[in-house]
Amino acid sequence: RTEFNAKRLNRDKISLETYYKSKGFLDVEITEEREPEYGKYIKINFTINEGKQYKLQKIELYGNKSFSDDEILKMLSEGNIQYYNPIGIRKELILLKRKYLNIGKLDIEVMDEVSIMGNYVTARINISEGNTYYIKNINIIGLETVKEKYVMRELLFTNGELYNIDKIDGSKNRIFESRLFSSVEMFHNIIENDSGLLDINIKVREYKSSSIEG
């Protein structure tokens, strides 16, 4: 009995399509029709043409050096994949990319492609790992009254360490939670591609002090 909204109906249709594709129905087609009913109500009919249900035959890995096939396949198969789920696999590939970002692989590229034979899908994962990067300098920008040591003490990484996205994000949260700054940004600047060196820049904005005069 919710109020009808065409955009919401379209979102529901997309949600249905996504659900079917997650169950291996890659060719699913869904159409919707609206029929006026008594009084102020309308009736919504969904017509679903499921098509074939595709099973995942195997996953092939190419280009991975830092992690073994078994490590990556274990991550991708944690959900006990029976049917080919492109959405689920892409979510797992985002986690895989982050795993590479934790070992300094800033140039990591992960691409997936599929080949279909009958009702079976072979998923090919192509990985280009790129260089490994280490932190050379840590620069803090935006300090006015707060001393640099109050930022540095919150860092989970130091000069010379391997770049690690979890430590970067964790340090950013720790600095913000110190309640000394209204905003905290972190970004890197690659200074030497061949030797794999980069600087980490921390941009902060201090809270402005306020007073009441009477």
CSV table of C-alpha atoms in Angstrom, one decimal:
chain,number,residue,atom,x,y,z
A,1,ARG,CA,0.0,0.0,0.0
A,2,THR,CA,2.9,2.4,-0.5
A,3,GLU,CA,2.5,5.4,-2.7
A,4,PHE,CA,3.3,4.6,-6.3
A,5,ASN,CA,6.6,6.0,-7.6
A,6,ALA,CA,7.9,5.2,-11.1
A,7,LYS,CA,11.6,5.5,-10.1
A,8,ARG,CA,11.1,3.1,-7.2
A,9,LEU,CA,9.4,0.6,-9.5
A,10,ASN,CA,12.4,0.8,-11.8
A,11,ARG,CA,14.7,0.2,-8.9
A,12,ASP,CA,12.7,-2.8,-8.0
A,13,LYS,CA,13.0,-4.1,-11.5
A,14,ILE,CA,16.8,-3.7,-11.4
A,15,SER,CA,16.9,-5.4,-8.0
A,16,LEU,CA,15.1,-8.4,-9.5
A,17,GLU,CA,17.4,-8.6,-12.5
A,18,THR,CA,20.4,-8.4,-10.1
A,19,TYR,CA,19.1,-11.2,-8.0
A,20,TYR,CA,18.5,-13.4,-11.0
A,21,LYS,CA,22.0,-12.7,-12.4
A,22,SER,CA,23.5,-13.6,-9.0
A,23,LYS,CA,21.9,-17.0,-9.4
A,24,GLY,CA,23.4,-17.6,-12.8
A,25,PHE,CA,20.5,-16.3,-15.0
A,26,LEU,CA,22.7,-14.1,-17.1
A,27,ASP,CA,20.1,-13.6,-19.9
A,28,VAL,CA,17.1,-12.8,-17.7
A,29,GLU,CA,14.6,-10.3,-19.1
A,30,ILE,CA,12.1,-8.6,-16.9
A,31,THR,CA,9.2,-6.3,-18.0
A,32,GLU,CA,6.7,-4.5,-15.9
A,33,GLU,CA,3.1,-3.4,-16.6
A,34,ARG,CA,0.8,-1.1,-14.6
A,35,GLU,CA,-2.9,-1.7,-14.5
A,36,PRO,CA,-5.4,0.7,-12.8
A,37,GLU,CA,-7.5,-1.0,-10.2
A,38,TYR,CA,-10.5,0.0,-8.1
A,39,GLY,CA,-10.3,3.4,-6.4
A,40,LYS,CA,-6.9,4.9,-6.1
A,41,TYR,CA,-4.9,1.7,-6.5
A,42,ILE,CA,-2.9,0.3,-9.4
A,43,LYS,CA,-1.7,-3.3,-10.0
A,44,ILE,CA,1.9,-4.0,-11.0
A,45,ASN,CA,2.7,-7.1,-13.1
A,46,PHE,CA,6.2,-8.4,-13.6
A,47,THR,CA,6.8,-10.7,-16.5
A,48,ILE,CA,10.1,-12.7,-16.1
A,49,ASN,CA,11.8,-14.6,-18.8
A,50,GLU,CA,14.6,-16.4,-16.9
A,51,GLY,CA,16.6,-17.9,-19.8
A,52,LYS,CA,19.4,-20.3,-19.2
A,53,GLN,CA,21.0,-20.8,-15.8
A,54,TYR,CA,24.8,-20.8,-16.1
A,55,LYS,CA,27.1,-22.8,-13.9
A,56,LEU,CA,30.6,-21.8,-13.0
A,57,GLN,CA,32.9,-24.4,-14.5
A,58,LYS,CA,36.3,-23.0,-13.3
A,59,ILE,CA,38.3,-19.8,-12.6
A,60,GLU,CA,41.6,-19.3,-14.4
A,61,LEU,CA,44.2,-16.9,-13.0
A,62,TYR,CA,46.9,-15.2,-15.0
A,63,GLY,CA,49.7,-12.7,-13.9
A,64,ASN,CA,49.5,-13.3,-10.2
A,65,LYS,CA,53.0,-13.5,-8.5
A,66,SER,CA,52.6,-12.2,-5.0
A,67,PHE,CA,49.7,-14.5,-4.1
A,68,SER,CA,49.3,-18.1,-5.1
A,69,ASP,CA,46.4,-19.5,-7.2
A,70,ASP,CA,45.2,-21.4,-4.1
A,71,GLU,CA,45.1,-18.2,-1.9
A,72,ILE,CA,43.2,-16.2,-4.5
A,73,LEU,CA,40.8,-19.1,-5.4
A,74,LYS,CA,40.0,-19.6,-1.8
A,75,MET,CA,39.0,-16.0,-1.5
A,76,LEU,CA,36.9,-16.1,-4.6
A,77,SER,CA,35.2,-19.4,-3.6
A,78,GLU,CA,34.4,-18.6,0.0
A,79,GLY,CA,30.7,-18.4,-0.9
A,80,ASN,CA,30.7,-22.0,-2.3
A,81,ILE,CA,30.0,-20.8,-5.8
A,82,GLN,CA,27.8,-23.2,-7.7
A,83,TYR,CA,26.3,-20.9,-10.3
A,84,TYR,CA,28.1,-18.1,-12.1
A,85,ASN,CA,27.6,-14.9,-10.2
A,86,PRO,CA,29.3,-12.0,-12.0
A,87,ILE,CA,28.3,-9.5,-9.3
A,88,GLY,CA,29.6,-11.6,-6.5
A,89,ILE,CA,32.9,-12.3,-8.3
A,90,ARG,CA,33.4,-8.5,-9.0
A,91,LYS,CA,32.9,-7.8,-5.3
A,92,GLU,CA,35.5,-10.4,-4.4
A,93,LEU,CA,37.9,-8.8,-7.0
A,94,ILE,CA,37.6,-5.5,-5.2
A,95,LEU,CA,38.7,-7.2,-2.0
A,96,LEU,CA,41.5,-8.9,-3.9
A,97,LYS,CA,42.7,-5.5,-5.2
A,98,ARG,CA,42.8,-4.1,-1.7
A,99,LYS,CA,44.8,-7.1,-0.6
A,100,TYR,CA,47.4,-6.1,-3.2
A,101,LEU,CA,47.2,-2.5,-2.0
A,102,ASN,CA,48.3,-3.7,1.4
A,103,ILE,CA,51.6,-5.0,0.0
A,104,GLY,CA,52.5,-1.8,-1.9
A,105,LYS,CA,51.0,-2.7,-5.3
A,106,LEU,CA,49.6,0.7,-6.2
A,107,ASP,CA,49.5,0.0,-9.9
A,108,ILE,CA,47.5,-3.2,-9.5
A,109,GLU,CA,45.0,-3.9,-12.3
A,110,VAL,CA,42.5,-6.7,-12.1
A,111,MET,CA,40.3,-7.5,-15.1
A,112,ASP,CA,37.8,-10.4,-15.6
A,113,GLU,CA,36.5,-11.9,-18.8
A,114,VAL,CA,34.3,-15.0,-19.4
A,115,SER,CA,33.9,-17.7,-22.0
A,116,ILE,CA,30.7,-19.6,-22.3
A,117,MET,CA,30.2,-23.2,-23.6
A,118,GLY,CA,26.6,-24.4,-23.3
A,119,ASN,CA,25.4,-23.8,-19.7
A,120,TYR,CA,29.0,-23.5,-18.3
A,121,VAL,CA,31.1,-20.4,-17.8
A,122,THR,CA,34.9,-20.2,-17.5
A,123,ALA,CA,36.0,-17.0,-15.7
A,124,ARG,CA,39.4,-15.7,-16.5
A,125,ILE,CA,41.0,-13.2,-14.1
A,126,ASN,CA,43.9,-11.2,-15.5
A,127,ILE,CA,46.2,-9.6,-12.9
A,128,SER,CA,48.8,-6.9,-13.7
A,129,GLU,CA,50.6,-6.3,-10.4
A,130,GLY,CA,52.9,-3.4,-11.3
A,131,ASN,CA,55.6,-1.9,-9.0
A,132,THR,CA,56.0,-2.3,-5.3
A,133,TYR,CA,56.1,1.1,-3.5
A,134,TYR,CA,57.7,2.2,-0.2
A,135,ILE,CA,57.1,5.4,1.8
A,136,LYS,CA,60.0,7.9,1.5
A,137,ASN,CA,58.7,11.1,3.2
A,138,ILE,CA,55.7,12.0,5.3
A,139,ASN,CA,54.5,15.6,4.8
A,140,ILE,CA,51.9,17.4,6.9
A,141,ILE,CA,50.0,20.3,5.4
A,142,GLY,CA,47.7,22.8,7.1
A,143,LEU,CA,49.1,23.0,10.7
A,144,GLU,CA,48.8,26.4,12.3
A,145,THR,CA,48.6,26.1,16.1
A,146,VAL,CA,48.7,22.3,16.6
A,147,LYS,CA,52.2,20.8,16.8
A,148,GLU,CA,53.3,18.2,14.3
A,149,LYS,CA,53.9,15.6,17.0
A,150,TYR,CA,50.2,15.3,17.7
A,151,VAL,CA,49.7,14.1,14.1
A,152,MET,CA,52.7,11.9,13.9
A,153,ARG,CA,51.8,10.0,17.1
A,154,GLU,CA,48.6,8.8,15.5
A,155,LEU,CA,50.3,7.3,12.4
A,156,LEU,CA,50.4,3.5,12.0
A,157,PHE,CA,53.2,3.7,9.4
A,158,THR,CA,56.7,5.2,9.2
A,159,ASN,CA,59.3,6.3,6.6
A,160,GLY,CA,60.8,3.4,4.7
A,161,GLU,CA,57.7,1.1,5.2
A,162,LEU,CA,55.8,-0.7,2.5
A,163,TYR,CA,52.7,1.2,1.4
A,164,ASN,CA,49.7,-0.3,3.1
A,165,ILE,CA,46.2,1.0,2.4
A,166,ASP,CA,44.8,-0.4,5.7
A,167,LYS,CA,47.4,1.5,7.7
A,168,ILE,CA,46.8,4.6,5.7
A,169,ASP,CA,43.0,4.5,6.3
A,170,GLY,CA,43.5,3.6,10.0
A,171,SER,CA,45.9,6.5,10.5
A,172,LYS,CA,43.5,8.9,8.8
A,173,ASN,CA,40.7,7.8,11.2
A,174,ARG,CA,43.0,8.0,14.3
A,175,ILE,CA,44.0,11.6,13.4
A,176,PHE,CA,40.3,12.6,12.9
A,177,GLU,CA,39.2,11.0,16.1
A,178,SER,CA,41.8,13.0,18.0
A,179,ARG,CA,39.3,15.9,17.7
A,180,LEU,CA,41.9,18.4,16.8
A,181,PHE,CA,40.9,18.7,13.2
A,182,SER,CA,37.7,19.3,11.3
A,183,SER,CA,38.9,17.4,8.2
A,184,VAL,CA,41.8,15.0,7.4
A,185,GLU,CA,42.9,14.0,3.9
A,186,MET,CA,45.7,11.6,2.9
A,187,PHE,CA,47.1,11.3,-0.6
A,188,HIS,CA,50.3,9.9,-2.1
A,189,ASN,CA,52.7,11.4,-4.6
A,190,ILE,CA,54.9,9.0,-6.5
A,191,ILE,CA,58.4,10.5,-6.8
A,192,GLU,CA,60.4,7.6,-8.3
A,193,ASN,CA,58.7,4.9,-10.3
A,194,ASP,CA,61.7,2.8,-11.0
A,195,SER,CA,62.8,2.6,-7.3
A,196,GLY,CA,59.2,2.5,-6.1
A,197,LEU,CA,59.3,5.5,-3.8
A,198,LEU,CA,56.4,7.8,-2.8
A,199,ASP,CA,55.6,10.5,-0.4
A,200,ILE,CA,52.5,10.5,1.8
A,201,ASN,CA,50.9,13.9,2.2
A,202,ILE,CA,48.5,14.5,5.1
A,203,LYS,CA,46.3,17.6,4.7
A,204,VAL,CA,44.5,18.7,7.9
A,205,ARG,CA,42.2,21.6,8.8
A,206,GLU,CA,42.3,22.7,12.4
A,207,TYR,CA,39.2,23.6,14.3
A,208,LYS,CA,38.8,27.4,14.6
A,209,SER,CA,38.8,28.6,18.1
A,210,SER,CA,35.8,30.7,19.1
A,211,SER,CA,35.1,33.0,22.0
A,212,ILE,CA,32.2,35.1,23.4
A,213,GLU,CA,32.7,38.7,24.1
A,214,GLY,CA,30.4,40.7,26.3
